[in-house]
mmCIF file with all atom_site columns, C-alpha atoms in Angstrom:
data_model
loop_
_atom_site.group_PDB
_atom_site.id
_atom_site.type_symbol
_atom_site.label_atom_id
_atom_site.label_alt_id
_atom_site.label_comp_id
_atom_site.label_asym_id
_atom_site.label_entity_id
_atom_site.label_seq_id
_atom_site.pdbx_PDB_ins_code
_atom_site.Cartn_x
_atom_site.Cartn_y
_atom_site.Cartn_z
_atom_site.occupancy
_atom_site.B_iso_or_equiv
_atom_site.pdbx_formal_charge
_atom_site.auth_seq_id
_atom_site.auth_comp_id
_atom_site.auth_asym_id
_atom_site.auth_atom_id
_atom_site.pdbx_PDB_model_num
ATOM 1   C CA . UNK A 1 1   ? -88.378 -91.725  -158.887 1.00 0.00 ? 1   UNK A CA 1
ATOM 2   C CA . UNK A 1 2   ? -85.347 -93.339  -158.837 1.00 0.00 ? 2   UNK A CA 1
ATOM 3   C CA . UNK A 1 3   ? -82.823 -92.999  -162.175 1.00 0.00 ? 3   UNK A CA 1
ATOM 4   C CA . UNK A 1 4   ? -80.334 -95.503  -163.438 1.00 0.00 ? 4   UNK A CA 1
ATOM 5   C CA . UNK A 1 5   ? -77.167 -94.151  -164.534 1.00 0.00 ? 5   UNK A CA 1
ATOM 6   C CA . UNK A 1 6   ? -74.431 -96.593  -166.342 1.00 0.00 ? 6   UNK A CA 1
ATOM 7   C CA . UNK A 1 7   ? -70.995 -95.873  -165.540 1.00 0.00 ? 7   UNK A CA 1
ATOM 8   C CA . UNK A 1 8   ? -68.371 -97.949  -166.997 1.00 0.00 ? 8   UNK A CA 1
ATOM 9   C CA . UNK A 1 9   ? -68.021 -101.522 -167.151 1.00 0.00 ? 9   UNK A CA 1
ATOM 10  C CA . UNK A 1 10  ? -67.421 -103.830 -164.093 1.00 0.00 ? 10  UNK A CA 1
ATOM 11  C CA . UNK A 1 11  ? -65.638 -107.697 -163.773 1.00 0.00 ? 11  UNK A CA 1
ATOM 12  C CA . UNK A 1 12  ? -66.575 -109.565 -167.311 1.00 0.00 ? 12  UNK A CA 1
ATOM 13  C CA . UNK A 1 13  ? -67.267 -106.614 -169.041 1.00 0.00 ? 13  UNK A CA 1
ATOM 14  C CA . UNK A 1 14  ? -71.140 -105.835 -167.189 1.00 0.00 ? 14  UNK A CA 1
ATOM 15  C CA . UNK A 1 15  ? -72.403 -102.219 -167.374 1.00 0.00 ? 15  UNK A CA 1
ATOM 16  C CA . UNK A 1 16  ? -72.103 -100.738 -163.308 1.00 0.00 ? 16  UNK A CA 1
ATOM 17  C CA . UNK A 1 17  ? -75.371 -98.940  -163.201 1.00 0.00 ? 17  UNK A CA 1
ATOM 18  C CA . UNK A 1 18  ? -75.374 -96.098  -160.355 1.00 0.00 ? 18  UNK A CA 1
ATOM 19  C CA . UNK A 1 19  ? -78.968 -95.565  -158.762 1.00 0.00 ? 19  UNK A CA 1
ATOM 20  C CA . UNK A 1 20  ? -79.744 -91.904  -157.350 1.00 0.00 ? 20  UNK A CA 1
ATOM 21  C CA . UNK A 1 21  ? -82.548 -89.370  -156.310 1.00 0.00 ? 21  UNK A CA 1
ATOM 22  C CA . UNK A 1 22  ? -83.176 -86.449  -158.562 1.00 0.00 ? 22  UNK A CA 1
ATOM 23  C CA . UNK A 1 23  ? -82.206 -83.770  -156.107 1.00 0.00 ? 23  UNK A CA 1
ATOM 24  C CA . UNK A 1 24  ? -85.455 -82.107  -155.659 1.00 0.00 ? 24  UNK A CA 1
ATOM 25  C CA . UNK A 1 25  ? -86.334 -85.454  -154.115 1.00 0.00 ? 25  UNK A CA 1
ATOM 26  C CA . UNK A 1 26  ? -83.423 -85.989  -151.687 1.00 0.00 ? 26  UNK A CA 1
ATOM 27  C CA . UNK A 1 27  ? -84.643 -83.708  -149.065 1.00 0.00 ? 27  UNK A CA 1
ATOM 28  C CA . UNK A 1 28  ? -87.357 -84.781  -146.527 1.00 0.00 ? 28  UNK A CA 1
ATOM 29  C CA . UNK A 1 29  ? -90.851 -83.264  -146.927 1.00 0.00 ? 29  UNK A CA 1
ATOM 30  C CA . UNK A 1 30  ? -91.120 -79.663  -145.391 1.00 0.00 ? 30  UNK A CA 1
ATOM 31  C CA . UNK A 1 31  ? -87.294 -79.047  -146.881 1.00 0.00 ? 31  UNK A CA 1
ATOM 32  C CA . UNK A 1 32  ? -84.545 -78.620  -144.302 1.00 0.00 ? 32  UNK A CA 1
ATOM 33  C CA . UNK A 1 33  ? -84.963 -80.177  -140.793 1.00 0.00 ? 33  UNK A CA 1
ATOM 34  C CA . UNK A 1 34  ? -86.906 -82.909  -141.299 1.00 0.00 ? 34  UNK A CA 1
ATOM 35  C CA . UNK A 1 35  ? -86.366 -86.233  -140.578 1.00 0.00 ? 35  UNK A CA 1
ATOM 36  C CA . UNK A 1 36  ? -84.354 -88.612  -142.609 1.00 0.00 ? 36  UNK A CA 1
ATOM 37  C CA . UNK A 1 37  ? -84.441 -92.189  -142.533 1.00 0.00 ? 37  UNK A CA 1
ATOM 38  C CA . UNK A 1 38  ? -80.522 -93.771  -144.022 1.00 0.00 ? 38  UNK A CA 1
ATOM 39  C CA . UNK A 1 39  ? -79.866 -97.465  -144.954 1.00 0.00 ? 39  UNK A CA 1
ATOM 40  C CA . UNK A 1 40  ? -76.411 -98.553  -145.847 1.00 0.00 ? 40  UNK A CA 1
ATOM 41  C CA . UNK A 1 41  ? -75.238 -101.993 -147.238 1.00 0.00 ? 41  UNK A CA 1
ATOM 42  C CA . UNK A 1 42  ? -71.974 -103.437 -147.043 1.00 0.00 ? 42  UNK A CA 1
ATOM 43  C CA . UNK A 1 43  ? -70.460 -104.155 -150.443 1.00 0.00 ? 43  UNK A CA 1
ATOM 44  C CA . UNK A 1 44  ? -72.045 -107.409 -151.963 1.00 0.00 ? 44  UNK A CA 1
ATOM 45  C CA . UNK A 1 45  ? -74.495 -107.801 -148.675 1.00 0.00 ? 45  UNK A CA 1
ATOM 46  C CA . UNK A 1 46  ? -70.868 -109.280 -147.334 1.00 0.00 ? 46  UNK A CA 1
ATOM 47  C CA . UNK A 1 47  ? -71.545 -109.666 -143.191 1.00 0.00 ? 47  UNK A CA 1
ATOM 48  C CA . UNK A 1 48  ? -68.482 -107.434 -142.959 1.00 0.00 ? 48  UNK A CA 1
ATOM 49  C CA . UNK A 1 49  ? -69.494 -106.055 -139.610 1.00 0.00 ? 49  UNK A CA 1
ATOM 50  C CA . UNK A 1 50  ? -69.944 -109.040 -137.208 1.00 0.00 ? 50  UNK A CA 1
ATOM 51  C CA . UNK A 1 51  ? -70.329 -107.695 -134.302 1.00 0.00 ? 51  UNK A CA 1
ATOM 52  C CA . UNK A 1 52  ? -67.371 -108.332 -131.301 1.00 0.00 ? 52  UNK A CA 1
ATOM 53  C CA . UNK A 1 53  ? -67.313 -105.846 -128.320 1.00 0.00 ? 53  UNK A CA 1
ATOM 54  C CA . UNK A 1 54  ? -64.094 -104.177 -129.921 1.00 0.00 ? 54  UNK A CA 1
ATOM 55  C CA . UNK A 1 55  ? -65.535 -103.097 -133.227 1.00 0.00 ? 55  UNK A CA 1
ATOM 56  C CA . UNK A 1 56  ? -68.613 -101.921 -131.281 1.00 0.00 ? 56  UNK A CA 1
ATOM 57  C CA . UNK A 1 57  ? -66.510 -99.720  -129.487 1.00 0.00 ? 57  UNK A CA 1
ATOM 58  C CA . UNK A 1 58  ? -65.038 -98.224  -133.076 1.00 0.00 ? 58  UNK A CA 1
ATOM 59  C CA . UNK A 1 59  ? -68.098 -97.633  -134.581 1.00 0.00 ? 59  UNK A CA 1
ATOM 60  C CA . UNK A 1 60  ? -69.428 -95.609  -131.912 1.00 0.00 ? 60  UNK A CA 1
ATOM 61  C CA . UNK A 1 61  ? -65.946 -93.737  -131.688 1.00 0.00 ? 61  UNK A CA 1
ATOM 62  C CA . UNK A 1 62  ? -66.867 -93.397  -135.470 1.00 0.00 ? 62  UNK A CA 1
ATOM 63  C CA . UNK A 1 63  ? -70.497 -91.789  -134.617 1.00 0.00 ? 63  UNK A CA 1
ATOM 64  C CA . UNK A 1 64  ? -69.778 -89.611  -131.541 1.00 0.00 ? 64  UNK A CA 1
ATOM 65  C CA . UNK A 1 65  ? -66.983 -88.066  -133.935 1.00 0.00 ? 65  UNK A CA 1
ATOM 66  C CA . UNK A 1 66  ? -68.956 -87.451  -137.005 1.00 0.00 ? 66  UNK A CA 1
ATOM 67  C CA . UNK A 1 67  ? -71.512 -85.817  -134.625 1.00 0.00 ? 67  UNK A CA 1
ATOM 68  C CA . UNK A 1 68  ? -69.185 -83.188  -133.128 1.00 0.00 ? 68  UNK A CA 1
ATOM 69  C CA . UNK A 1 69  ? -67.786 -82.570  -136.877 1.00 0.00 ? 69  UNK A CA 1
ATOM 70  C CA . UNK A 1 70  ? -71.341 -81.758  -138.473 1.00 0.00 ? 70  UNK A CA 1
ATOM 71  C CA . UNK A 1 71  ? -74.995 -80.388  -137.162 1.00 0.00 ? 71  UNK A CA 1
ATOM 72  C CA . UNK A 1 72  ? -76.821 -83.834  -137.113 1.00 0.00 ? 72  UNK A CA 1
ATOM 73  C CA . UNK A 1 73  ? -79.218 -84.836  -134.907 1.00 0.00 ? 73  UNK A CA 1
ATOM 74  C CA . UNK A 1 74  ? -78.982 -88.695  -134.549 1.00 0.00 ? 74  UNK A CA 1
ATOM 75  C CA . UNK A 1 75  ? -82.503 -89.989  -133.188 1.00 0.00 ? 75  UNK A CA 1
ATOM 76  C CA . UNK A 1 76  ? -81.682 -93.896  -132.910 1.00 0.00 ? 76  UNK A CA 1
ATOM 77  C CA . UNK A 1 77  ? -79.375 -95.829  -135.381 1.00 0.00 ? 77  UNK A CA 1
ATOM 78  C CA . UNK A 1 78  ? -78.117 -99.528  -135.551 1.00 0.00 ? 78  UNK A CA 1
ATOM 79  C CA . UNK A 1 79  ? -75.440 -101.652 -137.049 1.00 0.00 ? 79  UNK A CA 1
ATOM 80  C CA . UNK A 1 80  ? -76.212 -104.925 -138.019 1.00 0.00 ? 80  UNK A CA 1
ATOM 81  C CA . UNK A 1 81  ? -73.607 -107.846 -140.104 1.00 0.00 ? 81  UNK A CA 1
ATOM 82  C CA . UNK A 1 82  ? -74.521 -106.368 -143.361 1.00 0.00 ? 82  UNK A CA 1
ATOM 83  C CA . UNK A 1 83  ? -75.929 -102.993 -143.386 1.00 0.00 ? 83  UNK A CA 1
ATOM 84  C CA . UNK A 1 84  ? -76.559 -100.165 -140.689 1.00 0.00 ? 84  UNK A CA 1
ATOM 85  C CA . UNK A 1 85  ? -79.827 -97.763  -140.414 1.00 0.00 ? 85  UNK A CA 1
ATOM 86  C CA . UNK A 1 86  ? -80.214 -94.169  -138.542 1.00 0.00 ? 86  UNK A CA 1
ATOM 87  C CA . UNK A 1 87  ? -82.890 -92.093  -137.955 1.00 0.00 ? 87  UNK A CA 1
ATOM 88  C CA . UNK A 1 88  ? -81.496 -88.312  -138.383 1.00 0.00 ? 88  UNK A CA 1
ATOM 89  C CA . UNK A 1 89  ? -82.358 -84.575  -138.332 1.00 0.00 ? 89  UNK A CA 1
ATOM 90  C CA . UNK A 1 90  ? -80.172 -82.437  -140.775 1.00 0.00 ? 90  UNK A CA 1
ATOM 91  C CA . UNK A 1 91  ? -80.296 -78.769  -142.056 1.00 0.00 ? 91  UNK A CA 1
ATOM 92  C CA . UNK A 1 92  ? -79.303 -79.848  -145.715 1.00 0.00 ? 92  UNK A CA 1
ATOM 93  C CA . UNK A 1 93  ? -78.983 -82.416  -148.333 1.00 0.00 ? 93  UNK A CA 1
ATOM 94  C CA . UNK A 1 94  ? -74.635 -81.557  -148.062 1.00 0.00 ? 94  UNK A CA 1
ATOM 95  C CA . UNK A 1 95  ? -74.649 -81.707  -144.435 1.00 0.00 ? 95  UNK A CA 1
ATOM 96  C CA . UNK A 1 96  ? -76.369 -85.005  -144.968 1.00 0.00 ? 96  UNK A CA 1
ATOM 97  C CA . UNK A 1 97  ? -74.326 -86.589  -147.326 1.00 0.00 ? 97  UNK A CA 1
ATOM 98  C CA . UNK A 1 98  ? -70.935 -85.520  -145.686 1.00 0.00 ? 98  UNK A CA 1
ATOM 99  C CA . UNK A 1 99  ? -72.106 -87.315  -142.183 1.00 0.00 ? 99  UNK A CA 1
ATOM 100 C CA . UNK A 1 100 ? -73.062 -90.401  -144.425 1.00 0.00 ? 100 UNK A CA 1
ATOM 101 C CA . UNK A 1 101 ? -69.760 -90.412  -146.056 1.00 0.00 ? 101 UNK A CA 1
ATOM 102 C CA . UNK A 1 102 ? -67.649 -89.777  -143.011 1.00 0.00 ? 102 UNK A CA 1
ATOM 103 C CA . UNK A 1 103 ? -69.144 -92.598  -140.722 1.00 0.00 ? 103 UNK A CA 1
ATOM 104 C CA . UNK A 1 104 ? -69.224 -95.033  -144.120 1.00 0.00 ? 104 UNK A CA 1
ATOM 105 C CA . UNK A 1 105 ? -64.981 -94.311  -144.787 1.00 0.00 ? 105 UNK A CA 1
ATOM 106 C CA . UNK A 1 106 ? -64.143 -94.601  -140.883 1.00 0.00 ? 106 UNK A CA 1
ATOM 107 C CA . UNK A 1 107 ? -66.409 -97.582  -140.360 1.00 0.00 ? 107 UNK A CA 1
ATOM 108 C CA . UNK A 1 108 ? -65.083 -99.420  -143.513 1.00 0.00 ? 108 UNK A CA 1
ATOM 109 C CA . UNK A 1 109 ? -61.310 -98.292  -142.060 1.00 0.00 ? 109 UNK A CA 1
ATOM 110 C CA . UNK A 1 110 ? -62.299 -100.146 -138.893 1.00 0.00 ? 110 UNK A CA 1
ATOM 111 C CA . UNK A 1 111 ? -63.508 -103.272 -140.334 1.00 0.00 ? 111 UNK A CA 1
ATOM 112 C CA . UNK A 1 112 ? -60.491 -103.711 -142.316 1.00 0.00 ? 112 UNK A CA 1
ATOM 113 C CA . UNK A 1 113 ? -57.969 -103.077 -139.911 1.00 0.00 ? 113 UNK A CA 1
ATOM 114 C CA . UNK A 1 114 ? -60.137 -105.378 -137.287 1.00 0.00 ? 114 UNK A CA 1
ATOM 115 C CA . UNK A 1 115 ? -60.847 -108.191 -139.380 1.00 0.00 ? 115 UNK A CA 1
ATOM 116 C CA . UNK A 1 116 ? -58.082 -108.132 -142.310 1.00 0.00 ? 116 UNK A CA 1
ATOM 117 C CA . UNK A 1 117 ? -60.589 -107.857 -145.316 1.00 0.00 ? 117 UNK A CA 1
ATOM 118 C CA . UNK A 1 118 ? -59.408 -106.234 -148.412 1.00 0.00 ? 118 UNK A CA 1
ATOM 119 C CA . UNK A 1 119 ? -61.446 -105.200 -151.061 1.00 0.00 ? 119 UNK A CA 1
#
C-alpha cells in the first residue's frame, strides 16, 4: 500500500505529494537478507545519464565505493539514460536506504560535473 503525503507547494503553486512504503512493508519477505529489487528515476524522466565511456567509469567508481562503505550484496544492476535498477541483498531497511542515497548523491555529482546540468 502505497501512501501519499503532501508536502508544500511546488512551481505555480501545485501541492508536491511524496509517495512512501509504510515501514512494515519496506523490508523484503522473510525480514532481513532478502532480496531487494531498487528502481531510480532521474528528476523529470530527464536522460541525464547518457552514457559516454567516461561517466561509465564514474558510476562504477560510485558503486565499488558504496560497496566497501556498507554490507550490500549487489547481484546485477544497470544504468540506463533515465533511471538505473539493482538487484541487492541487505541486512536492514537503514543499511538499504544509506547505499541508495550514497550512489544517488555521487552519481548526480558526476553527471553534473560531466555534462554541466544544473538543477
Amino acid at each position: 500500500m502505497v501512501t501519499e503525503l503532501q508536502k508544500g507547494t511546488g512551481k505555480g503553486g501545485a501541492v508536491r505529494r511524496i509517495r512512501y512504503l509504510p515501514l512494515e512493508t519496506t523490508m523484503p519477505e522473510g525480514g532481513p537478507g532478502g532480496l531487494v529489487e531498487v528502481t531510480i528515476r532521474t528528476i523529470a524522466a530527464m536522460l541525464l545519464c547518457r552514457p559516454s565511456e567516461r561517466l561509465n567509469q564514474r558510476i562504477l567508481g560510485v558503486m565499488g565505493r558504496a560497496l566497501a562503505l556498507y554490507p550490500v550484496a549487489l547481484h546485477a544492476f544497470v544504468f540506463m539514460s533515465n533511471h538505473w535498477h539493482a538487484l541487492l541483498t541487505t541486512p536492514d531497511g537503514e543499511t538499504l536506504a544509506r547505499f541508495v542515497q550514497h550512489v544517488n548523491s555521487n552519481v548526480a555529482k558526476a553527471i553534473k560535473e560531466e555534462t554541466g546540468w544544473t538543477g
